[in-house]
Amino acid sequence: MKNLARKAIFFLVTAWAAVTLNFFVPRLMPGDPVQSLLTRYQGQMSTDAIHSLYVLFGLDEQSSLWQQYLDYWGQLFRGDLGISFYQFPTPVTSIIAQTLPWTIGLVGVATVISFLLGTSIGAYLGWRRGTWADLLIPLTTFFSSVPYFWIGLIVITLFGVIWQVLPFYGSYDPGLIPYPDWMFISSVIEHGILPALTIVLSSMAGWILSMRNMMVTVSSEDYVTVAHAKGLPERQVMTGYAARNAVLPQISGFALSLGFVVGGTLVMEQVFSYQGIGFMLFKAVGAKDYPLMQGIFLIITLSVLVANILADIVYTILDPRTRKES
Amino acid sequence: MPESVLTGASDETILDIRDLHVDYGYDERPTHVLRGVDLTVRRGEVLGLAGESGCGKSTLAYAATRLLPPPGLITGGEVWITGADDEKRDWLRLTDTQLRHARWSDVAVVFQGAMNSLNPVHRIGRQLTDAIRAHRPHTSAAERHERGIELLELVGIDPDRIRAYPHELSGGMRQRVMIAMALALEPRLLIMDEPTTALDVVMQRQILEQIADLRARLGFSVVFITHDVSLLIEIADRIAIMYAGEIVESGPARSLYHHPRHPYTAGLLSSFPPLHGPRRDLGGIPGSPPDLAALPAGCPFAPRCAWADDHCRTDHPHATKLDDGARDVACWKPLTR
């Protein structure tokens, strides 16, 4: 219980620090959204129009930074993340609500697939070390070191352009109305295959390598020898003894990567013009859209935190040594 | 501590190792770690196997049970083990399936690292009984649980601890759990590779007594591997001394302890303080353990032996029977009584 309370406090402090940084960092950037709008219209705006823009964005009041900070917290507790400058006057929350499911759906599923597949393959390769299985290692090293966007481009070239079997632009057929019928869902799945494939290809190799190495380490542990000496079936030794222990460090890595699901997909969404939250963040930065940026950053931070809490819980379930006697 | 020499060791052999050879390394110049080891253990007997670190004692245990990790390679010999069905099988020629069936029910092993021999993520109850599940699939979960409790009681651990994880137990308790685990299928032979090395002296004694007591009750044979010869006089019926991958001397524990015939045995015995009897000066053995990759042509112990002559340096001695066949000594110039 004491342990749990300590963890809860730790997460609360981290959350506070994240929100605070999230408030200050965009305000340290030079320029403001009205300036960037002006540049877009190449100065062809009257002073009145400029002034009304400032009023509209709420930038006319000369309140202190401290006051703004307090207001920010107040808004957060009301679930209000402000209004986007760039898609004025859409609330930031509804923009996030529109884009976040796409990212979580695609990248989340791809990350889980990549982790499960990579860990299983890695466990097998580690168990069969010293055989033909070792020949696959250079291949995985290659895939883990190739830049992500490059794999994306190759995949687009092969499947989208040369063979033309799968769509590679957007997240569903633009001719369709988003409605949960089979036409729409199948289109979403079709559009998701190539980006998901890219994510799996580029991230799976890392899981394979780390799991394989852990398997090799764990396989020489005494308890694995004991399991062999007991005459347990090979499968049981591999899964119940070797892999069961080798997977523990993988879990922390998996939690981290789940945290990056929301934020780490900017490149993928850019390459595939996928309407996720990374793509939106890119646009928000370009438009100096503070509220939107802040909102997205907040979501990213919170998702990393939540992933960490999840990892903590899973780890406690999987490794009895991390449990304290209660 | 029961008198170790009496007990009913019969003439029936339970383990018969013949001319066992093990190499380390796959290249053209492998290191010969075991060089023609012969060893027999009779039913109900405790055989102590002693020698310096690196002499091949553990390799012998691993090779005989086919648990030798790479780059170890068994290059020749036979290991005949009498199973629970009184059938003698050469373990080196068993198929993988046969081997899996024979393991733990014919021979169980207690390893050196009490700390790491238990899987940290499973409760000890599960680890005590998973061998039963693998070998006797028809048993019910309740029966296995019952057996787990019985095994814990056998080694004097509170049956409530069956739900404990290994990290919740002390080192001594873990080693007891390992011994209990080894007895799960009531094997006739236990191989114990330095089972007490990682424990403090008090715990060592308790574990030794436990083993002797269980042996008296259950009648299994033990191969007890240690570098501490003074422990063996407490528990072993017979002692075999290894040097550079060979058995250089073997014989009844008491007579070997008091009247060593091989100079190496004598040196090894004088390296440990006696547990009983008058004090004596600790002798030790001059020189350092042999480099197995570059052994001399003759007797491997010759470079460190005070009695060695030219004959010893050129010709390799073979085991010969002394004391009316009670003692085997591989030495050209065995010590006299």
XYZ file of C-alpha atoms in Angstrom:
663
model
C 0.000 0.000 0.000
C 2.827 2.328 0.952
C 4.526 1.363 -2.271
C 1.407 2.202 -4.247
C 1.052 5.593 -2.573
C 4.676 6.403 -3.356
C 4.121 5.544 -6.998
C 0.928 7.605 -7.131
C 2.764 10.650 -5.749
C 5.544 10.134 -8.259
C 3.099 10.090 -11.136
C 1.252 13.169 -9.853
C 4.490 15.157 -9.614
C 5.483 14.046 -13.096
C 2.089 15.042 -14.442
C 2.357 18.474 -12.825
C 5.829 19.039 -14.259
C 4.683 17.954 -17.689
C 1.689 20.295 -17.693
C 3.812 23.205 -16.495
C 6.460 22.682 -19.163
C 3.678 22.268 -21.647
C 2.384 25.698 -20.742
C 5.683 27.543 -20.868
C 7.519 26.028 -23.816
C 5.206 27.249 -26.627
C 5.283 30.756 -25.101
C 9.051 30.826 -25.386
C 8.817 30.498 -29.151
C 9.305 33.773 -31.044
C 6.389 35.310 -32.911
C 2.668 34.877 -32.418
C -0.191 33.396 -34.468
C -1.419 36.791 -35.712
C 2.049 37.494 -37.087
C 2.026 34.188 -38.916
C -1.449 34.901 -40.310
C -0.159 38.286 -41.490
C 2.712 36.625 -43.283
C 0.269 34.295 -44.914
C -1.784 37.236 -46.193
C 1.404 39.107 -47.050
C 0.482 42.152 -44.981
C -2.676 42.935 -46.967
C -4.685 43.547 -43.814
C -5.924 46.705 -42.166
C -4.921 47.644 -38.617
C -8.525 47.164 -37.536
C -8.571 43.656 -38.920
C -5.287 42.903 -37.164
C -6.635 44.253 -33.887
C -9.825 42.211 -34.158
C -7.706 39.115 -34.775
C -5.834 39.778 -31.498
C -9.156 40.161 -29.675
C -10.469 37.023 -31.317
C -7.492 34.935 -30.228
C -7.642 36.411 -26.754
C -4.186 37.928 -27.118
C -5.213 41.532 -26.441
C -5.390 41.330 -22.676
C -2.063 42.057 -21.045
C -2.494 39.560 -18.231
C 0.639 38.342 -16.470
C 2.226 35.008 -17.320
C 1.379 33.782 -13.806
C -2.284 34.678 -14.294
C -2.286 32.875 -17.650
C -0.743 29.849 -15.980
C -3.462 29.756 -13.324
C -6.156 30.204 -15.963
C -4.614 27.342 -17.906
C -4.967 25.007 -14.927
C -8.554 26.145 -14.416
C -9.357 25.376 -18.027
C -7.695 21.983 -17.825
C -9.876 20.943 -14.919
C -12.937 21.952 -16.887
C -11.736 19.799 -19.779
C -11.259 22.907 -21.900
C -8.077 22.996 -23.945
C -8.918 26.276 -25.650
C -9.819 27.089 -29.217
C -7.583 26.345 -32.154
C -6.153 29.386 -33.978
C -5.569 27.489 -37.136
C -9.024 25.911 -37.444
C -10.794 28.794 -35.769
C -13.151 28.436 -33.913
C -13.021 24.663 -33.474
C -12.240 23.659 -29.868
C -8.904 21.864 -29.494
C -10.621 18.963 -27.742
C -12.766 18.172 -30.744
C -9.775 18.323 -33.119
C -7.949 15.884 -30.850
C -11.048 13.721 -30.567
C -11.169 13.550 -34.361
C -7.525 12.684 -34.925
C -6.473 10.682 -31.857
C -8.565 7.541 -32.570
C -6.946 7.219 -35.997
C -3.461 7.298 -34.541
C -4.229 5.033 -31.612
C -6.086 2.604 -33.853
C -3.392 2.334 -36.476
C -0.171 2.793 -34.524
C -1.439 1.109 -31.390
C -2.443 -2.027 -33.257
C 0.778 -1.988 -35.286
C 2.901 -1.568 -32.142
C 1.158 -4.434 -30.387
C 1.532 -6.678 -33.439
C 5.178 -5.710 -33.775
C 5.856 -6.417 -30.092
C 4.089 -9.777 -30.015
C 5.564 -10.946 -33.312
C 9.057 -9.651 -32.580
C 9.156 -11.083 -29.065
C 7.944 -14.491 -30.243
C 10.436 -14.617 -33.113
C 13.201 -13.381 -30.820
C 12.373 -16.035 -28.230
C 12.533 -18.721 -30.876
C 15.797 -17.448 -32.385
C 17.358 -17.202 -28.943
C 16.283 -20.717 -28.086
C 17.670 -22.060 -31.377
C 20.935 -20.143 -31.112
C 23.898 -21.729 -32.791
C 21.757 -23.171 -35.595
C 20.512 -21.849 -38.937
C 18.370 -19.414 -36.955
C 21.437 -17.254 -36.354
C 21.518 -16.459 -40.074
C 18.459 -14.248 -39.579
C 20.283 -11.951 -37.172
C 22.031 -9.776 -39.813
C 18.689 -9.295 -41.535
C 17.029 -8.035 -38.382
C 19.994 -5.788 -37.645
C 19.555 -4.330 -41.130
C 15.870 -3.599 -40.594
C 16.435 -2.099 -37.175
C 19.025 0.346 -38.497
C 17.243 1.493 -41.657
C 15.482 4.862 -41.265
C 11.778 4.582 -40.851
C 10.656 6.885 -43.657
C 12.882 5.030 -46.106
C 11.056 1.763 -45.461
C 7.832 3.738 -45.864
C 8.910 5.029 -49.261
C 10.013 1.565 -50.406
C 6.695 0.097 -49.292
C 4.777 2.825 -51.126
C 6.841 2.316 -54.264
C 6.361 -1.451 -54.281
C 2.758 -1.923 -53.151
C 1.266 1.409 -54.107
C 3.003 2.397 -57.306
C 4.549 -0.639 -59.002
C 2.010 -3.339 -58.114
C -0.812 -0.920 -57.254
C -2.435 -3.342 -54.831
C -2.997 -1.074 -51.853
C -3.792 2.579 -51.255
C -1.056 4.674 -49.716
C -2.676 8.042 -49.213
C -5.065 9.084 -46.450
C -6.908 6.937 -43.987
C -9.988 6.000 -46.038
C -11.389 6.410 -49.513
C -12.243 10.150 -49.861
C -15.424 9.245 -51.759
C -16.896 7.567 -48.699
C -18.856 9.087 -45.841
C -17.434 8.113 -42.446
C -20.130 5.771 -41.302
C -19.557 2.457 -39.557
C -20.681 0.172 -42.348
C -18.608 -2.538 -44.013
C -17.672 -0.377 -47.022
C -16.128 2.242 -44.789
C -14.447 -0.170 -42.349
C -12.876 -2.226 -45.113
C -11.590 0.956 -46.692
C -10.059 2.006 -43.366
C -8.381 -1.382 -42.972
C -7.120 -1.266 -46.567
C -5.623 2.168 -46.028
C -4.076 1.073 -42.774
C -2.169 -1.916 -44.118
C 0.797 -0.116 -45.660
C 1.457 2.302 -42.765
C 1.046 -0.577 -40.287
C 3.377 -2.754 -42.343
C 5.972 0.011 -42.303
C 5.736 0.396 -38.530
C 5.917 -3.352 -37.947
C 8.855 -3.810 -40.333
C 10.922 -1.032 -38.830
C 10.193 -1.650 -35.147
C 9.948 -5.441 -35.014
C 13.669 -5.982 -35.552
C 14.425 -4.215 -32.282
C 12.077 -6.514 -30.380
C 13.592 -9.568 -32.072
C 17.148 -8.581 -31.204
C 16.527 -7.644 -27.585
C 14.388 -10.716 -26.916
C 16.895 -13.005 -28.599
C 19.746 -11.629 -26.516
C 17.743 -11.950 -23.294
C 16.862 -15.531 -24.229
C 20.527 -16.371 -24.741
C 21.345 -14.878 -21.335
C 18.475 -16.561 -19.527
C 19.091 -19.919 -21.217
C 22.361 -20.286 -19.338
C 20.701 -19.630 -15.984
C 20.760 -22.528 -13.554
C 17.006 -22.812 -13.364
C 16.825 -23.522 -17.091
C 19.394 -26.312 -16.661
C 17.322 -27.623 -13.762
C 14.235 -27.584 -15.970
C 16.119 -29.642 -18.564
C 17.376 -32.010 -15.877
C 13.800 -32.530 -14.722
C 12.944 -33.900 -18.121
C 10.297 -31.276 -18.775
C 9.084 -31.064 -22.381
C 11.265 -28.730 -24.426
C 8.346 -26.411 -25.159
C 7.670 -25.993 -21.467
C 11.302 -25.184 -20.705
C 11.374 -22.653 -23.511
C 8.154 -20.863 -22.615
C 7.696 -21.419 -18.885
C 11.322 -21.018 -17.848
C 13.403 -19.206 -20.466
C 10.968 -16.925 -22.293
C 8.944 -16.237 -19.172
C 11.991 -14.619 -17.579
C 13.484 -13.134 -20.742
C 10.301 -11.210 -21.478
C 10.514 -9.086 -18.323
C 12.855 -6.383 -19.712
C 10.803 -6.389 -22.916
C 7.786 -5.217 -20.931
C 9.387 -1.929 -19.907
C 10.449 -1.326 -23.490
C 6.943 -2.083 -24.678
C 5.436 0.399 -22.228
C 7.776 3.113 -23.470
C 6.896 2.404 -27.070
C 3.182 2.491 -26.217
C 3.773 5.942 -24.804
C 5.321 6.993 -28.079
C 2.388 5.668 -30.076
C 0.729 9.056 -29.868
C 3.748 11.264 -30.378
C 6.192 9.201 -32.342
C 4.198 8.794 -35.508
C 4.681 12.194 -37.013
C 6.890 10.841 -39.797
C 4.624 7.931 -40.624
C 1.532 10.130 -40.805
C 3.448 12.607 -42.930
C 4.668 9.931 -45.351
C 1.212 8.375 -45.729
C -0.771 11.644 -45.277
C -2.620 9.826 -42.526
C -5.039 12.085 -40.648
C -3.717 11.238 -37.212
C -2.576 13.385 -34.343
C 1.036 13.537 -35.522
C -0.037 15.046 -38.817
C -2.152 17.559 -36.891
C 0.777 18.433 -34.622
C 2.898 19.134 -37.669
C 0.275 21.550 -38.986
C -0.165 23.155 -35.564
C 3.561 23.877 -35.268
C 3.577 25.405 -38.750
C 0.643 27.673 -37.868
C 1.977 28.564 -34.386
C -1.311 27.288 -33.025
C -0.464 27.338 -29.287
C -3.684 25.866 -27.920
C -3.608 22.987 -30.379
C 0.089 22.323 -29.807
C -0.386 22.440 -26.064
C -3.348 20.138 -26.278
C -1.488 17.601 -28.385
C 1.622 17.773 -26.229
C -0.530 17.254 -23.167
C -2.100 14.165 -24.709
C 1.352 12.821 -25.629
C 2.697 13.380 -22.123
C -0.315 11.869 -20.476
C -0.200 8.838 -22.739
C 3.475 8.256 -21.863
C 2.541 8.519 -18.186
C -0.416 6.192 -18.512
C 1.734 3.703 -20.435
C 4.260 3.824 -17.618
C 1.589 3.164 -15.013
C 0.366 0.248 -17.115
C 3.902 -1.117 -17.418
C 4.315 -0.850 -13.666
C 1.143 -2.826 -13.089
C 1.978 -5.486 -15.672
C 5.510 -5.801 -14.330
C 4.199 -6.317 -10.824
C 1.947 -9.068 -12.098
C 4.714 -10.767 -14.076
C 7.621 -10.463 -11.663
C 6.884 -11.516 -8.077
C 10.179 -9.968 -6.930
C 8.850 -6.460 -7.515
C 5.928 -7.146 -5.190
C 6.529 -6.181 -1.612
C 4.961 -8.237 1.129
C 1.725 -6.491 1.982
C 25.489 -37.674 12.214
C 25.039 -41.340 11.343
C 28.089 -43.514 10.837
C 28.690 -43.211 7.164
C 30.536 -46.433 6.535
C 27.892 -48.837 7.748
C 24.638 -48.406 5.691
C 23.503 -51.079 3.363
C 25.379 -50.427 0.171
C 24.740 -53.537 -1.919
C 26.790 -54.844 -4.801
C 24.166 -53.809 -7.300
C 25.544 -50.902 -9.339
C 23.218 -47.996 -9.933
C 25.638 -45.851 -11.924
C 28.444 -47.206 -14.051
C 30.533 -44.691 -15.969
C 33.033 -46.266 -18.364
C 35.890 -44.491 -20.077
C 34.068 -41.161 -20.342
C 35.783 -38.526 -22.480
C 34.731 -34.889 -22.743
C 36.299 -32.143 -24.854
C 35.732 -28.419 -24.687
C 35.886 -26.531 -27.967
C 34.978 -27.556 -31.492
C 38.199 -26.534 -33.246
C 41.105 -28.810 -34.171
C 42.726 -28.467 -30.760
C 39.978 -29.040 -28.207
C 40.801 -29.201 -24.512
C 40.386 -32.674 -23.058
C 38.542 -32.061 -19.836
C 37.592 -35.618 -18.990
C 40.117 -38.236 -20.042
C 38.762 -41.725 -19.581
C 36.826 -41.551 -16.329
C 35.593 -44.818 -14.807
C 33.261 -44.611 -11.851
C 30.734 -46.900 -10.261
C 28.154 -46.171 -7.603
C 26.413 -49.003 -5.830
C 22.858 -48.999 -4.643
C 22.383 -46.993 -1.451
C 25.957 -45.758 -1.520
C 27.206 -42.194 -1.105
C 30.151 -41.587 -3.371
C 32.152 -38.460 -2.662
C 33.885 -36.886 -5.627
C 36.553 -34.349 -4.736
C 39.239 -32.349 -6.467
C 40.517 -28.840 -7.051
C 38.489 -26.308 -9.020
C 38.696 -27.058 -12.717
C 39.570 -30.729 -12.332
C 36.389 -31.754 -14.136
C 34.125 -32.840 -11.280
C 31.177 -30.750 -12.380
C 31.820 -31.579 -16.015
C 31.516 -35.232 -15.022
C 28.117 -34.591 -13.447
C 26.872 -32.613 -16.424
C 28.231 -35.063 -18.979
C 26.769 -38.121 -17.247
C 23.319 -36.519 -17.279
C 23.788 -35.061 -20.767
C 23.312 -31.525 -19.522
C 26.727 -30.355 -20.712
C 26.378 -26.871 -22.221
C 28.296 -25.993 -25.389
C 31.177 -25.954 -26.180
C 31.380 -29.161 -24.111
C 31.265 -32.314 -26.191
C 31.149 -35.942 -25.043
C 33.609 -37.726 -27.305
C 33.425 -41.248 -25.958
C 32.402 -43.610 -23.208
C 29.306 -45.119 -21.695
C 27.097 -44.085 -18.793
C 24.970 -46.970 -17.554
C 22.256 -45.978 -15.150
C 19.809 -48.375 -13.535
C 16.314 -46.971 -13.834
C 13.350 -47.336 -11.523
C 12.282 -50.359 -13.597
C 15.654 -52.090 -12.879
C 16.508 -51.654 -16.535
C 20.104 -50.548 -17.230
C 20.369 -47.905 -19.921
C 23.351 -46.235 -21.527
C 22.352 -42.579 -21.201
C 24.745 -41.454 -23.889
C 22.829 -43.532 -26.430
C 19.263 -42.637 -25.458
C 17.095 -40.758 -27.936
C 15.859 -37.332 -26.863
C 12.448 -38.708 -25.909
C 13.916 -41.609 -23.944
C 16.291 -39.212 -22.253
C 13.457 -36.908 -21.236
C 11.536 -39.804 -19.739
C 14.571 -41.089 -17.852
C 15.586 -37.718 -16.450
C 14.560 -36.927 -12.889
C 12.837 -40.293 -12.437
C 16.138 -42.204 -12.730
C 18.599 -39.500 -11.737
C 17.894 -36.149 -10.131
C 20.466 -33.386 -9.828
C 20.968 -30.827 -7.085
C 23.023 -27.983 -8.467
C 25.596 -25.724 -6.953
C 23.808 -22.399 -7.209
C 21.011 -22.673 -4.694
C 20.314 -19.038 -5.383
C 19.698 -19.432 -9.109
C 18.396 -22.958 -9.370
C 14.814 -21.919 -8.783
C 12.804 -20.052 -11.379
C 12.197 -16.624 -9.795
C 8.770 -16.094 -11.344
C 7.016 -19.303 -10.277
C 5.898 -20.365 -6.816
C 7.955 -23.181 -5.346
C 4.898 -25.442 -5.209
C 4.635 -25.360 -8.951
C 8.339 -26.006 -9.373
C 8.264 -28.896 -6.917
C 5.573 -30.651 -8.857
C 6.004 -29.741 -12.513
C 8.307 -32.719 -12.981
C 5.545 -34.965 -11.613
C 3.137 -33.447 -14.081
C 5.537 -34.020 -16.963
C 6.377 -37.603 -16.022
C 3.054 -38.775 -14.633
C 0.411 -36.858 -16.574
C -2.429 -38.934 -15.128
C -1.966 -37.473 -11.626
C -4.500 -34.861 -10.574
C -3.600 -31.347 -9.476
C -4.761 -32.182 -5.951
C -2.504 -35.241 -5.792
C 0.448 -33.194 -6.948
C -0.259 -30.502 -4.401
C -0.413 -33.186 -1.730
C 2.941 -34.540 -2.900
C 4.422 -31.019 -2.868
C 3.443 -30.605 0.773
C 4.812 -34.048 1.579
C 8.124 -33.154 -0.049
C 8.426 -29.913 1.893
C 7.741 -31.734 5.149
C 10.388 -34.261 4.173
C 13.056 -31.560 4.179
C 11.646 -29.796 7.216
C 10.044 -26.754 5.619
C 6.684 -25.435 6.759
C 4.150 -26.684 4.152
C 2.571 -23.222 4.117
C 5.612 -22.057 2.196
C 4.415 -23.992 -0.825
C 2.908 -20.730 -2.070
C 6.126 -18.783 -1.524
C 8.292 -17.421 -4.291
C 11.990 -18.318 -4.287
C 13.075 -14.803 -3.300
C 11.034 -15.099 -0.122
C 13.178 -17.996 1.097
C 16.647 -17.981 2.622
C 19.584 -19.650 0.886
C 19.411 -22.706 3.102
C 15.685 -23.087 2.557
C 16.132 -22.811 -1.171
C 18.686 -25.590 -1.142
C 16.277 -27.698 0.901
C 13.584 -27.006 -1.664
C 16.012 -28.140 -4.364
C 16.621 -31.372 -2.470
C 12.883 -31.863 -1.995
C 12.410 -31.219 -5.700
C 15.045 -33.818 -6.551
C 13.124 -36.400 -4.509
C 9.808 -35.677 -6.250
C 9.910 -38.789 -8.442
C 11.790 -40.936 -5.910
C 14.897 -41.446 -8.039
C 17.457 -44.059 -7.012
C 20.362 -41.761 -7.708
C 20.984 -38.151 -6.755
C 23.869 -36.178 -8.173
C 24.741 -33.263 -5.910
C 27.128 -30.728 -7.360
C 28.554 -28.756 -4.434
C 25.140 -28.545 -2.769
C 26.471 -26.763 0.288
C 29.183 -24.543 -1.165
C 27.137 -21.352 -1.217
C 25.944 -21.779 2.368
C 27.427 -20.818 5.705
C 29.023 -23.496 7.870
C 26.049 -23.985 10.176
C 23.687 -24.354 7.258
C 26.173 -26.676 5.523
C 26.050 -29.044 8.446
C 22.258 -28.975 8.612
C 21.956 -29.756 4.927
C 24.502 -32.567 5.193
C 22.584 -34.095 8.074
C 19.406 -33.738 6.095
C 20.910 -35.577 3.143
C 22.314 -38.357 5.352
C 18.980 -38.701 7.126
C 16.952 -38.822 3.916
C 19.371 -41.323 2.434
C 18.914 -43.578 5.464
C 15.122 -43.335 5.150
C 14.715 -43.523 1.389
C 17.774 -45.540 0.408
C 18.873 -43.598 -2.660
C 22.475 -43.387 -3.852
C 24.321 -40.099 -3.980
C 27.207 -38.745 -5.982
C 28.362 -35.897 -3.785
C 30.671 -33.488 -5.577
C 32.719 -31.034 -3.545
C 36.128 -29.422 -3.328
C 36.002 -29.780 0.451
C 37.320 -33.279 1.254
C 36.735 -32.865 4.969
C 32.979 -32.723 4.277
C 33.133 -36.070 2.536
C 34.417 -38.011 5.511
C 31.160 -37.008 7.205
C 28.841 -38.284 4.563
C 30.531 -40.497 1.971
C 30.876 -44.273 1.941
C 33.464 -44.111 -0.774
C 35.576 -41.241 -2.035
C 36.972 -40.672 -5.501
C 39.638 -38.038 -6.077
C 39.861 -36.268 -9.439
C 42.870 -34.566 -10.903
C 43.147 -33.067 -14.393
C 40.117 -34.907 -15.728
C 40.998 -38.322 -14.320
C 40.105 -40.258 -11.211
C 43.499 -40.673 -9.523
C 42.365 -42.539 -6.443
C 39.211 -44.091 -5.094
C 38.416 -46.234 -2.102
C 36.426 -46.557 1.129
C 36.014 -43.114 2.705
C 37.597 -43.783 6.064
C 40.628 -45.665 4.848
C 41.233 -43.198 2.022
C 40.968 -40.291 4.424
C 43.376 -41.750 6.937
C 45.722 -43.533 4.559
C 45.858 -41.798 1.185
C 47.935 -43.691 -1.353
C 48.137 -41.114 -4.127
C 50.427 -38.145 -3.380
C 47.765 -35.773 -4.708
C 45.155 -37.161 -2.309
C 47.610 -36.734 0.526
C 48.234 -33.122 -0.514
C 44.530 -32.398 -0.878
C 43.757 -33.836 2.553
C 46.481 -31.835 4.225
C 45.029 -28.644 2.672
C 41.985 -28.821 4.943
C 41.998 -28.700 8.718
C 40.681 -31.959 10.181
C 37.252 -31.674 11.744
C 38.066 -34.248 14.407
C 41.211 -35.476 16.133
C 44.454 -33.718 16.928
C 45.597 -30.561 15.192
C 48.068 -30.885 12.398
C 49.950 -28.516 10.127
C 48.212 -27.524 6.923
C 50.342 -28.649 4.022
C 48.759 -27.667 0.754
C 50.034 -28.610 -2.660
C 52.885 -26.706 -4.309
C 52.443 -25.341 -7.809
C 49.170 -24.484 -9.482
C 46.352 -26.575 -10.981
C 47.302 -28.072 -14.329
C 46.579 -26.406 -17.633
C 44.352 -28.974 -19.296
C 45.304 -27.675 -22.719
C 49.005 -28.465 -22.130
C 49.322 -31.545 -19.968
C 52.696 -33.271 -19.555
C 53.279 -36.607 -21.256
C 53.483 -38.716 -18.122
C 51.553 -38.444 -14.914
C 49.632 -35.141 -14.933
C 50.518 -34.608 -11.290
C 54.239 -35.185 -11.781
C 55.230 -31.477 -12.028
C 53.804 -30.854 -8.555
C 54.725 -34.171 -6.975
C 57.616 -34.478 -4.511
C 58.069 -38.163 -5.286
C 58.060 -37.939 -9.072
C 60.941 -39.473 -11.021
C 61.721 -39.829 -14.724
C 59.345 -42.728 -15.110
C 56.497 -40.568 -13.778
C 57.326 -37.814 -16.254
C 57.301 -40.021 -19.320
C 54.690 -42.717 -18.715
C 51.072 -42.168 -17.861
C 50.013 -44.306 -14.874
C 46.773 -46.270 -15.033
C 44.453 -47.184 -12.209
C 45.645 -50.281 -10.386
C 44.052 -52.098 -7.520
C 45.719 -51.991 -4.128
C 44.703 -53.168 -0.652
C 43.126 -56.388 -1.927
C 41.121 -54.540 -4.548
C 39.537 -52.044 -2.151
C 41.557 -49.131 -3.494
C 42.169 -47.893 -7.034
C 45.240 -45.711 -7.464
C 46.691 -44.252 -10.648
C 50.253 -43.744 -9.490
C 53.603 -45.369 -10.237
C 54.853 -44.827 -6.712
C 51.875 -45.032 -4.357
C 52.495 -44.055 -0.766
C 52.800 -46.904 1.704
C 50.622 -47.156 4.755
